[in-house]
Amino acid sequence: MKKLDLYILKKFLGTFFFAILLIISISVVFDVTEKVDNFIDKEAPLEAIVFDYYKNFVPYFANLFTPLFVFIAVIFFTSKMAYQTEIIAILSSGVSFRRMMFPYFIGAAIIGIFSFWLGGYVIPPANQTRLRFEATYVKDIREVGLGNIHMQIEPGVFVYMNKYYSFQERGDYFNMEKYDGKKLISKLSAKQVKYDTATGKWNLKKYLIRDFTNDIEQVISRGSELDTLIPNMKPSDFKEERKYFEMMTNKELDDYIAEQQARGVGNLEEFYIERYKRFASPFSAFILTLIGVSLASRKVRGGMGLHIGVGIALSFSYILFMTISTTFAINGNMDPLLAVWIPNILFSMIGIFLYYKAPK
């Protein structure tokens, strides 16, 4: 890398991280103002506010705003370079426009990798802590639960629950039936089932077990409480109603989708969308960088303000297209992969067009 590359890369990353730091600081101030009454009323400890909530609030919103601020950062400092005639000097010295793009794409790659790492591995466990804090000290959550659950957890083993409350990891009126072919060989019933995160076992309240030895005889055992392992049944199986995918790492998300597919579970569009977005969103850094440089490298009437205005309009157009297409996918009218990548495909075409129109 030459001095020019380092100069542009330093400006790109410096402007981007400064913009993210600024918007996150403003977001935290507004969030504190909005939630301070809840913190006081529910006596939230200061340590929990700082380390359980805001420590995990920052990476979540930083990653959320990344595509927008990649664009704004590129528009801002490139436009400034153009109006200080630095772009003209660079191109006049024999550096091609394509060569000048090299440090921009290095910066986009760094931001894209950073965003992918945050979205796939840092934010999901952070969301668990943040959402748990919100449930305790901010929101008065009245969870209705997932109702009338019927699921096959392995071949010949079926579970039924009247309701499952995912915040409490508790289910009501639980039944598990085991079949040998079409013959019922065992049935377990319990008034309540609750998951113990420490042991990985399920705690059954007021249980009844019926083992059928033949067509007319059965062995019955009952009790007030029983801790038992239930293979292939986890709390995550019953959390589709809470956008549970936000708390899954990439591997956990892939494993969950594969497991649900094997069970024949439908309505996984939101999980597919989340999986594809974690790859499409970092890639958007390259597309928005290309558009930003192609737009801002030209001097126009209206100055830097016009460039920034056009940049913000295009950024929100990108977000709007993403929202509309993913909504169609969730409603089952569009393939999730296509829905997530349509904005990138469309804006790639815009970027290529602007690149060829940019001053060389």
mmCIF file with all atom_site columns, N, CA and C in Angstrom, residues 10 32 68 99 104 162 218 236 272 292 302 317 320 324:
data_model
loop_
_atom_site.group_PDB
_atom_site.id
_atom_site.type_symbol
_atom_site.label_atom_id
_atom_site.label_alt_id
_atom_site.label_comp_id
_atom_site.label_asym_id
_atom_site.label_entity_id
_atom_site.label_seq_id
_atom_site.pdbx_PDB_ins_code
_atom_site.Cartn_x
_atom_site.Cartn_y
_atom_site.Cartn_z
_atom_site.occupancy
_atom_site.B_iso_or_equiv
_atom_site.pdbx_formal_charge
_atom_site.auth_seq_id
_atom_site.auth_comp_id
_atom_site.auth_asym_id
_atom_site.auth_atom_id
_atom_site.pdbx_PDB_model_num
ATOM 1  N N  . LYS A 1 10  ? -7.262  5.787   6.078  1.00 0.00 ? 10  LYS A N  1
ATOM 2  C CA . LYS A 1 10  ? -7.337  6.441   7.394  1.00 0.00 ? 10  LYS A CA 1
ATOM 3  C C  . LYS A 1 10  ? -8.547  7.371   7.462  1.00 0.00 ? 10  LYS A C  1
ATOM 4  N N  . VAL A 1 32  ? -31.499 6.666   27.605 1.00 0.00 ? 32  VAL A N  1
ATOM 5  C CA . VAL A 1 32  ? -31.485 6.900   29.057 1.00 0.00 ? 32  VAL A CA 1
ATOM 6  C C  . VAL A 1 32  ? -32.645 7.810   29.449 1.00 0.00 ? 32  VAL A C  1
ATOM 7  N N  . LEU A 1 68  ? -25.741 2.339   6.686  1.00 0.00 ? 68  LEU A N  1
ATOM 8  C CA . LEU A 1 68  ? -26.044 3.762   6.530  1.00 0.00 ? 68  LEU A CA 1
ATOM 9  C C  . LEU A 1 68  ? -24.789 4.608   6.692  1.00 0.00 ? 68  LEU A C  1
ATOM 10 N N  . ARG A 1 99  ? -7.831  2.451   -9.723 1.00 0.00 ? 99  ARG A N  1
ATOM 11 C CA . ARG A 1 99  ? -6.763  2.261   -8.725 1.00 0.00 ? 99  ARG A CA 1
ATOM 12 C C  . ARG A 1 99  ? -7.057  3.054   -7.457 1.00 0.00 ? 99  ARG A C  1
ATOM 13 N N  . TYR A 1 104 ? -10.487 2.279   -0.798 1.00 0.00 ? 104 TYR A N  1
ATOM 14 C CA . TYR A 1 104 ? -11.895 2.310   -0.398 1.00 0.00 ? 104 TYR A CA 1
ATOM 15 C C  . TYR A 1 104 ? -12.417 0.891   -0.163 1.00 0.00 ? 104 TYR A C  1
ATOM 16 N N  . ASN A 1 162 ? -49.982 -27.593 26.075 1.00 0.00 ? 162 ASN A N  1
ATOM 17 C CA . ASN A 1 162 ? -51.061 -26.626 25.932 1.00 0.00 ? 162 ASN A CA 1
ATOM 18 C C  . ASN A 1 162 ? -50.504 -25.236 25.683 1.00 0.00 ? 162 ASN A C  1
ATOM 19 N N  . GLN A 1 218 ? -50.815 -52.471 31.719 1.00 0.00 ? 218 GLN A N  1
ATOM 20 C CA . GLN A 1 218 ? -49.943 -51.303 31.755 1.00 0.00 ? 218 GLN A CA 1
ATOM 21 C C  . GLN A 1 218 ? -49.397 -51.119 33.162 1.00 0.00 ? 218 GLN A C  1
ATOM 22 N N  . SER A 1 236 ? -35.250 -23.919 22.928 1.00 0.00 ? 236 SER A N  1
ATOM 23 C CA . SER A 1 236 ? -35.212 -23.198 21.653 1.00 0.00 ? 236 SER A CA 1
ATOM 24 C C  . SER A 1 236 ? -36.231 -23.719 20.653 1.00 0.00 ? 236 SER A C  1
ATOM 25 N N  . TYR A 1 272 ? -34.583 -18.032 7.859  1.00 0.00 ? 272 TYR A N  1
ATOM 26 C CA . TYR A 1 272 ? -33.821 -17.982 6.615  1.00 0.00 ? 272 TYR A CA 1
ATOM 27 C C  . TYR A 1 272 ? -33.391 -16.552 6.302  1.00 0.00 ? 272 TYR A C  1
ATOM 28 N N  . GLY A 1 292 ? -20.994 5.607   -3.242 1.00 0.00 ? 292 GLY A N  1
ATOM 29 C CA . GLY A 1 292 ? -20.566 6.825   -2.562 1.00 0.00 ? 292 GLY A CA 1
ATOM 30 C C  . GLY A 1 292 ? -19.397 7.501   -3.248 1.00 0.00 ? 292 GLY A C  1
ATOM 31 N N  . GLY A 1 302 ? -24.215 23.005  -5.365 1.00 0.00 ? 302 GLY A N  1
ATOM 32 C CA . GLY A 1 302 ? -24.884 22.553  -4.147 1.00 0.00 ? 302 GLY A CA 1
ATOM 33 C C  . GLY A 1 302 ? -23.883 22.058  -3.129 1.00 0.00 ? 302 GLY A C  1
ATOM 34 N N  . SER A 1 317 ? -33.344 4.488   0.859  1.00 0.00 ? 317 SER A N  1
ATOM 35 C CA . SER A 1 317 ? -33.967 3.696   -0.202 1.00 0.00 ? 317 SER A CA 1
ATOM 36 C C  . SER A 1 317 ? -33.528 2.241   -0.098 1.00 0.00 ? 317 SER A C  1
ATOM 37 N N  . LEU A 1 320 ? -35.339 0.738   2.775  1.00 0.00 ? 320 LEU A N  1
ATOM 38 C CA . LEU A 1 320 ? -36.748 0.560   2.409  1.00 0.00 ? 320 LEU A CA 1
ATOM 39 C C  . LEU A 1 320 ? -36.929 -0.671  1.522  1.00 0.00 ? 320 LEU A C  1
ATOM 40 N N  . ILE A 1 324 ? -39.221 -3.970  2.459  1.00 0.00 ? 324 ILE A N  1
ATOM 41 C CA . ILE A 1 324 ? -40.341 -4.411  1.620  1.00 0.00 ? 324 ILE A CA 1
ATOM 42 C C  . ILE A 1 324 ? -40.129 -5.844  1.146  1.00 0.00 ? 324 ILE A C  1
#
